[in-house]
Amino acid sequence: MTVTTPPASRAAEILSRPIALNGLTVPNRIVMAPMTRQFSPGGVPGEDVVSYYSRRAAAGVGLIVTEGTYVGHDSAGQSSRVPRFHGEEQLAGWAKVAEGVHAAGGTIVPQLWHIGMVRKQGQPPVADAPAVGPSGIRLDGTEGEGRAMTRQDLDDVISAFAEAAAAAERIGFDGVELHGAHGYLLDQFLWAGTNRRTDAYGGDRVARTKFAAEVVAAVRESVSAEFPVIFRYSQWKSDNYDARLAETPEELEAILTPLAAVGVDVFHASTRRYWLPEFEGSDLNLAGWTKKLTGRPTITVGSVGLDGDFIKGFMGEGSPLKSIDDLLDSLERDEYDMVAVGRALLQDPEWAAKVLAGRTDELSAYDAASLKTLG
């Protein structure tokens, strides 16, 4: 008689395996994806933020990546309610967050962020700061307000990322994630659509990695050797889902290799739907290709757990089962290493606990209208 492992049990078994990320051991394969909430007036995370992250760590999330936090550069952000990762009061708040997550049994890294040309003139937290980017070009291709970064600007932003990373280690975080995705500053340098520089920071794909690689190298230098550095990147941009950094694996390798060489320990490959193949002729998604090309551990992300079909897949009902099997098969084959969950964890802080315990009958489909708060 053939014994088939129920999907829920198999998911619990595969996702519950620990993993080492440089010097950090994460207790399981579930990551909380970064999600901007604007619940930190003055950029200071309060006790509600401590509770928000600690609650999810206590419920089994192995690694928490915080919402994006602004580095210490005047042009880094566009909201006074997004947390900052600089300043005495702000860092004291973050230290309490890290302490709370550790007490709950989880691990946590801040996502360090500069929005670049997404910023509009007059926005807080520094109203008179200009938008800056590689060429002063916005994601839609217009010049508008803002300017191309000078050598001094480049140096200042590199220092801001390095100082934030050093602060993260100093106040007790387990690593850092650099936000190089979705059309924000580091991604603006990587993408030909926004990087039209004619100096060493523009040109072909390798040249366009120079700024991001210098940020990574400075971060790596500012923290201990075993402190994990995660780099999040994407093909798509926040207002351009068809944008691509690379059309082939070879082009992707040209972008990722310089970043891995200077100190990226883990790549967080952001896609809108994790199950879609990235290039023709292979079933590998973006995270799968990233690991194949760099040899680094990778995190996959994109619509995990958002719909009823996904839930039915866990329960072994109907055709969606294949998509669940594909996710677990890929993890089991080490095509990628971890799975980031975003909005499903907003709706249900116990999501990880239910999946890891095989209690998938208690899961419900994501419903944005049902979210009264994001606590």
GROMACS .gro file of C-alpha atoms in nm:
model
  375
    1MET     CA    1   0.000   0.000   0.000
    2THR     CA    2   0.133   0.344  -0.093
    3VAL     CA    3   0.125   0.599   0.187
    4THR     CA    4   0.089   0.957   0.067
    5THR     CA    5   0.191   1.238   0.297
    6PRO     CA    6  -0.092   1.492   0.329
    7PRO     CA    7   0.002   1.831   0.181
    8ALA     CA    8  -0.039   2.003   0.517
    9SER     CA    9   0.198   1.760   0.690
   10ARG     CA   10   0.451   1.782   0.409
   11ALA     CA   11   0.444   2.162   0.417
   12ALA     CA   12   0.500   2.160   0.793
   13GLU     CA   13   0.793   1.920   0.759
   14ILE     CA   14   0.970   2.107   0.480
   15LEU     CA   15   0.914   2.457   0.614
   16SER     CA   16   1.020   2.371   0.969
   17ARG     CA   17   1.383   2.296   0.876
   18PRO     CA   18   1.641   2.539   1.023
   19ILE     CA   19   1.882   2.719   0.793
   20ALA     CA   20   2.212   2.902   0.837
   21LEU     CA   21   2.251   3.246   0.677
   22ASN     CA   22   2.616   3.331   0.725
   23GLY     CA   23   2.652   3.337   1.108
   24LEU     CA   24   2.278   3.337   1.179
   25THR     CA   25   2.073   3.022   1.229
   26VAL     CA   26   1.707   3.078   1.146
   27PRO     CA   27   1.472   2.821   1.307
   28ASN     CA   28   1.258   2.762   0.997
   29ARG     CA   29   1.207   2.862   0.632
   30ILE     CA   30   0.929   3.120   0.682
   31VAL     CA   31   1.016   3.487   0.637
   32MET     CA   32   0.794   3.782   0.710
   33ALA     CA   33   0.819   4.007   0.405
   34PRO     CA   34   0.875   4.382   0.454
   35MET     CA   35   0.553   4.585   0.438
   36THR     CA   36   0.530   4.962   0.475
   37ARG     CA   37   0.273   5.062   0.738
   38GLN     CA   38   0.344   5.423   0.845
   39PHE     CA   39   0.271   5.348   1.211
   40SER     CA   40   0.580   5.526   1.351
   41PRO     CA   41   0.512   5.898   1.410
   42GLY     CA   42   0.834   6.095   1.390
   43GLY     CA   43   0.999   5.787   1.250
   44VAL     CA   44   1.004   5.628   1.597
   45PRO     CA   45   0.877   5.270   1.637
   46GLY     CA   46   0.672   5.249   1.957
   47GLU     CA   47   0.539   4.971   2.176
   48ASP     CA   48   0.272   4.889   1.917
   49VAL     CA   49   0.548   4.812   1.667
   50VAL     CA   50   0.725   4.595   1.926
   51SER     CA   51   0.400   4.403   1.974
   52TYR     CA   52   0.333   4.377   1.600
   53TYR     CA   53   0.661   4.203   1.521
   54SER     CA   54   0.690   4.005   1.846
   55ARG     CA   55   0.344   3.857   1.797
   56ARG     CA   56   0.441   3.711   1.462
   57ALA     CA   57   0.774   3.583   1.592
   58ALA     CA   58   0.594   3.411   1.879
   59ALA     CA   59   0.365   3.247   1.623
   60GLY     CA   60   0.655   3.084   1.441
   61VAL     CA   61   0.793   3.324   1.179
   62GLY     CA   62   1.159   3.228   1.155
   63LEU     CA   63   1.297   3.551   1.011
   64ILE     CA   64   1.130   3.891   1.019
   65VAL     CA   65   1.232   4.154   0.767
   66THR     CA   66   1.101   4.485   0.895
   67GLU     CA   67   0.912   4.739   0.694
   68GLY     CA   68   1.139   4.968   0.499
   69THR     CA   69   1.331   5.209   0.725
   70TYR     CA   70   1.487   5.531   0.599
   71VAL     CA   71   1.865   5.561   0.619
   72GLY     CA   72   2.017   5.885   0.745
   73HIS     CA   73   2.008   6.094   0.429
   74ASP     CA   74   1.777   6.395   0.390
   75SER     CA   75   1.634   6.272   0.058
   76ALA     CA   76   1.579   5.912   0.170
   77GLY     CA   77   1.205   5.925   0.236
   78GLN     CA   78   0.866   6.078   0.182
   79SER     CA   79   0.675   6.029   0.510
   80SER     CA   80   0.714   6.137   0.871
   81ARG     CA   81   0.538   5.818   0.982
   82VAL     CA   82   0.769   5.566   0.816
   83PRO     CA   83   1.029   5.451   1.069
   84ARG     CA   84   1.387   5.571   1.039
   85PHE     CA   85   1.703   5.379   1.115
   86HIS     CA   86   1.900   5.674   1.245
   87GLY     CA   87   1.863   5.906   1.541
   88GLU     CA   88   1.884   5.830   1.912
   89GLU     CA   89   1.511   5.800   1.979
   90GLN     CA   90   1.446   5.600   1.662
   91LEU     CA   91   1.725   5.350   1.731
   92ALA     CA   92   1.614   5.312   2.094
   93GLY     CA   93   1.271   5.215   1.964
   94TRP     CA   94   1.421   4.964   1.723
   95ALA     CA   95   1.634   4.812   2.000
   96LYS     CA   96   1.313   4.732   2.188
   97VAL     CA   97   1.169   4.573   1.872
   98ALA     CA   98   1.473   4.345   1.835
   99GLU     CA   99   1.460   4.256   2.203
  100GLY     CA  100   1.092   4.168   2.180
  101VAL     CA  101   1.135   3.949   1.873
  102HIS     CA  102   1.425   3.762   2.033
  103ALA     CA  103   1.226   3.707   2.351
  104ALA     CA  104   0.953   3.554   2.134
  105GLY     CA  105   1.202   3.315   1.972
  106GLY     CA  106   1.244   3.484   1.634
  107THR     CA  107   1.519   3.655   1.437
  108ILE     CA  108   1.492   3.998   1.277
  109VAL     CA  109   1.668   4.224   1.026
  110PRO     CA  110   1.579   4.583   0.935
  111GLN     CA  111   1.524   4.670   0.572
  112LEU     CA  112   1.738   4.976   0.494
  113TRP     CA  113   1.579   5.203   0.236
  114HIS     CA  114   1.632   5.511   0.020
  115ILE     CA  115   1.353   5.594  -0.223
  116GLY     CA  116   1.555   5.813  -0.462
  117MET     CA  117   1.355   5.973  -0.743
  118VAL     CA  118   1.023   5.845  -0.606
  119ARG     CA  119   1.036   6.138  -0.363
  120LYS     CA  120   0.839   6.453  -0.444
  121GLN     CA  121   0.938   6.806  -0.351
  122GLY     CA  122   0.809   6.925  -0.013
  123GLN     CA  123   0.745   6.583   0.138
  124PRO     CA  124   0.856   6.506   0.493
  125PRO     CA  125   1.059   6.421   0.689
  126VAL     CA  126   1.293   6.686   0.536
  127ALA     CA  127   1.064   6.905   0.329
  128ASP     CA  128   1.332   7.099   0.141
  129ALA     CA  129   1.540   6.795   0.045
  130PRO     CA  130   1.549   6.733  -0.330
  131ALA     CA  131   1.472   6.403  -0.496
  132VAL     CA  132   1.797   6.248  -0.615
  133GLY     CA  133   1.878   5.955  -0.839
  134PRO     CA  134   2.128   5.830  -1.092
  135SER     CA  135   2.011   6.067  -1.367
  136GLY     CA  136   1.734   6.275  -1.213
  137ILE     CA  137   1.481   6.063  -1.406
  138ARG     CA  138   1.162   5.926  -1.253
  139LEU     CA  139   1.027   5.577  -1.309
  140ASP     CA  140   0.792   5.703  -1.580
  141GLY     CA  141   1.088   5.843  -1.775
  142THR     CA  142   1.020   6.210  -1.697
  143GLU     CA  143   1.272   6.446  -1.544
  144GLY     CA  144   1.040   6.660  -1.334
  145GLU     CA  145   1.172   6.773  -0.995
  146GLY     CA  146   1.496   6.633  -0.865
  147ARG     CA  147   1.849   6.595  -0.990
  148ALA     CA  148   2.125   6.354  -1.077
  149MET     CA  149   2.346   6.255  -0.787
  150THR     CA  150   2.689   6.415  -0.754
  151ARG     CA  151   2.998   6.235  -0.628
  152GLN     CA  152   2.929   6.386  -0.285
  153ASP     CA  153   2.569   6.256  -0.296
  154LEU     CA  154   2.692   5.907  -0.378
  155ASP     CA  155   2.940   5.913  -0.091
  156ASP     CA  156   2.680   6.047   0.153
  157VAL     CA  157   2.426   5.775   0.068
  158ILE     CA  158   2.688   5.500   0.084
  159SER     CA  159   2.788   5.623   0.430
  160ALA     CA  160   2.424   5.640   0.540
  161PHE     CA  161   2.367   5.274   0.453
  162ALA     CA  162   2.690   5.170   0.624
  163GLU     CA  163   2.611   5.367   0.939
  164ALA     CA  164   2.261   5.218   0.956
  165ALA     CA  165   2.398   4.865   0.919
  166ALA     CA  166   2.654   4.924   1.195
  167ALA     CA  167   2.375   5.058   1.417
  168ALA     CA  168   2.164   4.749   1.346
  169GLU     CA  169   2.439   4.519   1.471
  170ARG     CA  170   2.511   4.744   1.768
  171ILE     CA  171   2.151   4.749   1.896
  172GLY     CA  172   2.097   4.375   1.859
  173PHE     CA  173   1.957   4.296   1.515
  174ASP     CA  174   2.052   3.970   1.343
  175GLY     CA  175   2.147   4.111   1.001
  176VAL     CA  176   2.032   4.374   0.752
  177GLU     CA  177   1.843   4.379   0.425
  178LEU     CA  178   1.926   4.641   0.162
  179HIS     CA  179   1.624   4.748  -0.045
  180GLY     CA  180   1.739   4.725  -0.406
  181ALA     CA  181   1.397   4.647  -0.557
  182HIS     CA  182   1.076   4.798  -0.692
  183GLY     CA  183   1.219   5.112  -0.848
  184TYR     CA  184   1.377   5.270  -0.539
  185LEU     CA  185   1.724   5.425  -0.534
  186LEU     CA  186   1.953   5.122  -0.562
  187ASP     CA  187   1.724   4.973  -0.825
  188GLN     CA  188   1.720   5.304  -1.014
  189PHE     CA  189   2.093   5.257  -1.068
  190LEU     CA  190   2.049   4.895  -1.179
  191TRP     CA  191   1.777   4.971  -1.435
  192ALA     CA  192   1.854   5.124  -1.775
  193GLY     CA  193   1.520   5.307  -1.768
  194THR     CA  194   1.638   5.538  -1.489
  195ASN     CA  195   2.017   5.517  -1.517
  196ARG     CA  196   2.146   5.714  -1.813
  197ARG     CA  197   2.475   5.819  -1.659
  198THR     CA  198   2.782   5.841  -1.876
  199ASP     CA  199   3.036   5.809  -1.594
  200ALA     CA  200   3.154   5.490  -1.421
  201TYR     CA  201   2.809   5.441  -1.262
  202GLY     CA  202   2.621   5.404  -1.590
  203GLY     CA  203   2.646   5.214  -1.915
  204ASP     CA  204   2.618   4.837  -1.943
  205ARG     CA  205   2.468   4.608  -1.679
  206VAL     CA  206   2.792   4.559  -1.492
  207ALA     CA  207   2.860   4.933  -1.479
  208ARG     CA  208   2.509   4.994  -1.350
  209THR     CA  209   2.579   4.765  -1.051
  210LYS     CA  210   2.870   4.982  -0.935
  211PHE     CA  211   2.675   5.201  -0.693
  212ALA     CA  212   2.481   4.913  -0.536
  213ALA     CA  213   2.804   4.714  -0.509
  214GLU     CA  214   2.974   5.005  -0.331
  215VAL     CA  215   2.683   5.025  -0.087
  216VAL     CA  216   2.709   4.651  -0.020
  217ALA     CA  217   3.086   4.670   0.024
  218ALA     CA  218   3.056   4.961   0.270
  219VAL     CA  219   2.789   4.777   0.466
  220ARG     CA  220   2.998   4.460   0.470
  221GLU     CA  221   3.295   4.660   0.602
  222SER     CA  222   3.086   4.823   0.875
  223VAL     CA  223   2.963   4.500   1.035
  224SER     CA  224   3.122   4.179   1.159
  225ALA     CA  225   3.211   3.906   0.911
  226GLU     CA  226   2.935   3.671   1.030
  227PHE     CA  227   2.660   3.936   1.021
  228PRO     CA  228   2.423   3.850   0.732
  229VAL     CA  229   2.373   4.103   0.453
  230ILE     CA  230   2.058   4.042   0.246
  231PHE     CA  231   1.995   4.218  -0.085
  232ARG     CA  232   1.638   4.246  -0.211
  233TYR     CA  233   1.594   4.304  -0.583
  234SER     CA  234   1.326   4.271  -0.848
  235GLN     CA  235   1.272   4.292  -1.219
  236TRP     CA  236   0.942   4.484  -1.184
  237LYS     CA  237   0.903   4.841  -1.061
  238SER     CA  238   0.628   4.985  -0.844
  239ASP     CA  239   0.450   5.140  -1.143
  240ASN     CA  240   0.588   4.921  -1.420
  241TYR     CA  241   0.520   4.551  -1.379
  242ASP     CA  242   0.672   4.468  -1.718
  243ALA     CA  243   1.011   4.627  -1.648
  244ARG     CA  244   1.310   4.391  -1.652
  245LEU     CA  245   1.671   4.419  -1.548
  246ALA     CA  246   1.761   4.106  -1.743
  247GLU     CA  247   1.606   3.919  -2.035
  248THR     CA  248   1.830   3.613  -2.006
  249PRO     CA  249   2.013   3.420  -1.733
  250GLU     CA  250   2.341   3.556  -1.868
  251GLU     CA  251   2.225   3.914  -1.828
  252LEU     CA  252   2.104   3.839  -1.476
  253GLU     CA  253   2.438   3.683  -1.388
  254ALA     CA  254   2.616   4.000  -1.500
  255ILE     CA  255   2.411   4.197  -1.245
  256LEU     CA  256   2.425   3.957  -0.951
  257THR     CA  257   2.788   3.846  -0.967
  258PRO     CA  258   2.938   4.185  -0.864
  259LEU     CA  259   2.694   4.207  -0.572
  260ALA     CA  260   2.774   3.858  -0.448
  261ALA     CA  261   3.145   3.926  -0.484
  262VAL     CA  262   3.143   4.224  -0.246
  263GLY     CA  263   2.946   4.065   0.033
  264VAL     CA  264   2.581   3.977  -0.027
  265ASP     CA  265   2.509   3.666   0.180
  266VAL     CA  266   2.145   3.618   0.076
  267PHE     CA  267   1.937   3.740  -0.217
  268HIS     CA  268   1.568   3.819  -0.167
  269ALA     CA  269   1.421   3.788  -0.517
  270SER     CA  270   1.094   3.978  -0.532
  271THR     CA  271   0.833   3.867  -0.783
  272ARG     CA  272   0.461   3.934  -0.797
  273ARG     CA  273   0.382   3.562  -0.833
  274TYR     CA  274   0.640   3.317  -0.706
  275TRP     CA  275   0.517   3.029  -0.925
  276LEU     CA  276   0.597   3.191  -1.261
  277PRO     CA  277   0.914   3.081  -1.446
  278GLU     CA  278   1.156   3.369  -1.496
  279PHE     CA  279   1.307   3.272  -1.833
  280GLU     CA  280   1.192   3.056  -2.124
  281GLY     CA  281   1.313   2.698  -2.126
  282SER     CA  282   1.324   2.651  -1.748
  283ASP     CA  283   1.075   2.618  -1.463
  284LEU     CA  284   1.304   2.808  -1.225
  285ASN     CA  285   1.158   3.126  -1.081
  286LEU     CA  286   1.369   3.437  -1.010
  287ALA     CA  287   1.489   3.307  -0.673
  288GLY     CA  288   1.578   2.973  -0.831
  289TRP     CA  289   1.784   3.136  -1.104
  290THR     CA  290   1.949   3.365  -0.849
  291LYS     CA  291   2.070   3.072  -0.642
  292LYS     CA  292   2.184   2.880  -0.949
  293LEU     CA  293   2.385   3.177  -1.078
  294THR     CA  294   2.538   3.297  -0.750
  295GLY     CA  295   2.541   2.996  -0.519
  296ARG     CA  296   2.399   3.218  -0.243
  297PRO     CA  297   2.091   3.128  -0.036
  298THR     CA  298   1.776   3.288  -0.172
  299ILE     CA  299   1.433   3.392  -0.050
  300THR     CA  300   1.135   3.362  -0.283
  301VAL     CA  301   0.833   3.588  -0.247
  302GLY     CA  302   0.518   3.677  -0.437
  303SER     CA  303   0.151   3.620  -0.348
  304VAL     CA  304   0.213   3.335  -0.104
  305GLY     CA  305  -0.108   3.243   0.074
  306LEU     CA  306  -0.330   3.515  -0.068
  307ASP     CA  307  -0.618   3.324  -0.224
  308GLY     CA  308  -0.861   3.045  -0.152
  309ASP     CA  309  -0.705   2.820  -0.415
  310PHE     CA  310  -0.376   2.827  -0.224
  311ILE     CA  311  -0.557   2.717   0.092
  312LYS     CA  312  -0.732   2.436  -0.096
  313GLY     CA  313  -0.394   2.330  -0.226
  314PHE     CA  314  -0.269   2.278   0.127
  315MET     CA  315  -0.574   2.063   0.194
  316GLY     CA  316  -0.523   1.852  -0.118
  317GLU     CA  317  -0.833   1.980  -0.294
  318GLY     CA  318  -0.848   2.029  -0.668
  319SER     CA  319  -0.595   2.150  -0.923
  320PRO     CA  320  -0.426   2.414  -0.705
  321LEU     CA  321  -0.250   2.127  -0.526
  322LYS     CA  322   0.014   2.131  -0.800
  323SER     CA  323   0.116   2.487  -0.716
  324ILE     CA  324   0.166   2.390  -0.352
  325ASP     CA  325   0.362   2.083  -0.453
  326ASP     CA  326   0.579   2.297  -0.680
  327LEU     CA  327   0.663   2.533  -0.394
  328LEU     CA  328   0.753   2.247  -0.160
  329ASP     CA  329   0.936   2.054  -0.432
  330SER     CA  330   1.151   2.357  -0.506
  331LEU     CA  331   1.236   2.400  -0.139
  332GLU     CA  332   1.312   2.031  -0.104
  333ARG     CA  333   1.541   2.043  -0.410
  334ASP     CA  334   1.709   2.354  -0.265
  335GLU     CA  335   1.624   2.559  -0.575
  336TYR     CA  336   1.566   2.835  -0.321
  337ASP     CA  337   1.587   2.831   0.056
  338MET     CA  338   1.316   3.038   0.222
  339VAL     CA  339   0.966   3.166   0.150
  340ALA     CA  340   0.859   3.520   0.238
  341VAL     CA  341   0.496   3.582   0.330
  342GLY     CA  342   0.351   3.931   0.332
  343ARG     CA  343  -0.017   4.020   0.331
  344ALA     CA  344  -0.129   3.680   0.458
  345LEU     CA  345   0.069   3.752   0.776
  346LEU     CA  346  -0.096   4.092   0.807
  347GLN     CA  347  -0.436   3.932   0.809
  348ASP     CA  348  -0.343   3.638   1.030
  349PRO     CA  349  -0.052   3.677   1.275
  350GLU     CA  350  -0.084   3.303   1.348
  351TRP     CA  351  -0.033   3.203   0.983
  352ALA     CA  352   0.311   3.050   1.038
  353ALA     CA  353   0.205   2.861   1.351
  354LYS     CA  354  -0.089   2.708   1.167
  355VAL     CA  355   0.120   2.601   0.868
  356LEU     CA  356   0.407   2.463   1.078
  357ALA     CA  357   0.165   2.264   1.293
  358GLY     CA  358  -0.031   2.129   0.996
  359ARG     CA  359  -0.340   2.325   1.104
  360THR     CA  360  -0.408   2.448   0.754
  361ASP     CA  361  -0.780   2.385   0.795
  362GLU     CA  362  -0.774   2.700   1.010
  363LEU     CA  363  -0.632   2.920   0.735
  364SER     CA  364  -0.857   3.163   0.551
  365ALA     CA  365  -0.807   3.340   0.221
  366TYR     CA  366  -0.662   3.691   0.232
  367ASP     CA  367  -0.929   3.959   0.234
  368ALA     CA  368  -0.804   4.318   0.224
  369ALA     CA  369  -1.145   4.449   0.324
  370SER     CA  370  -1.127   4.253   0.650
  371LEU     CA  371  -0.815   4.433   0.773
  372LYS     CA  372  -0.932   4.682   1.032
  373THR     CA  373  -0.581   4.750   1.161
  374LEU     CA  374  -0.238   4.616   1.084
  375GLY     CA  375  -0.153   4.522   1.443
   0.00000   0.00000   0.00000
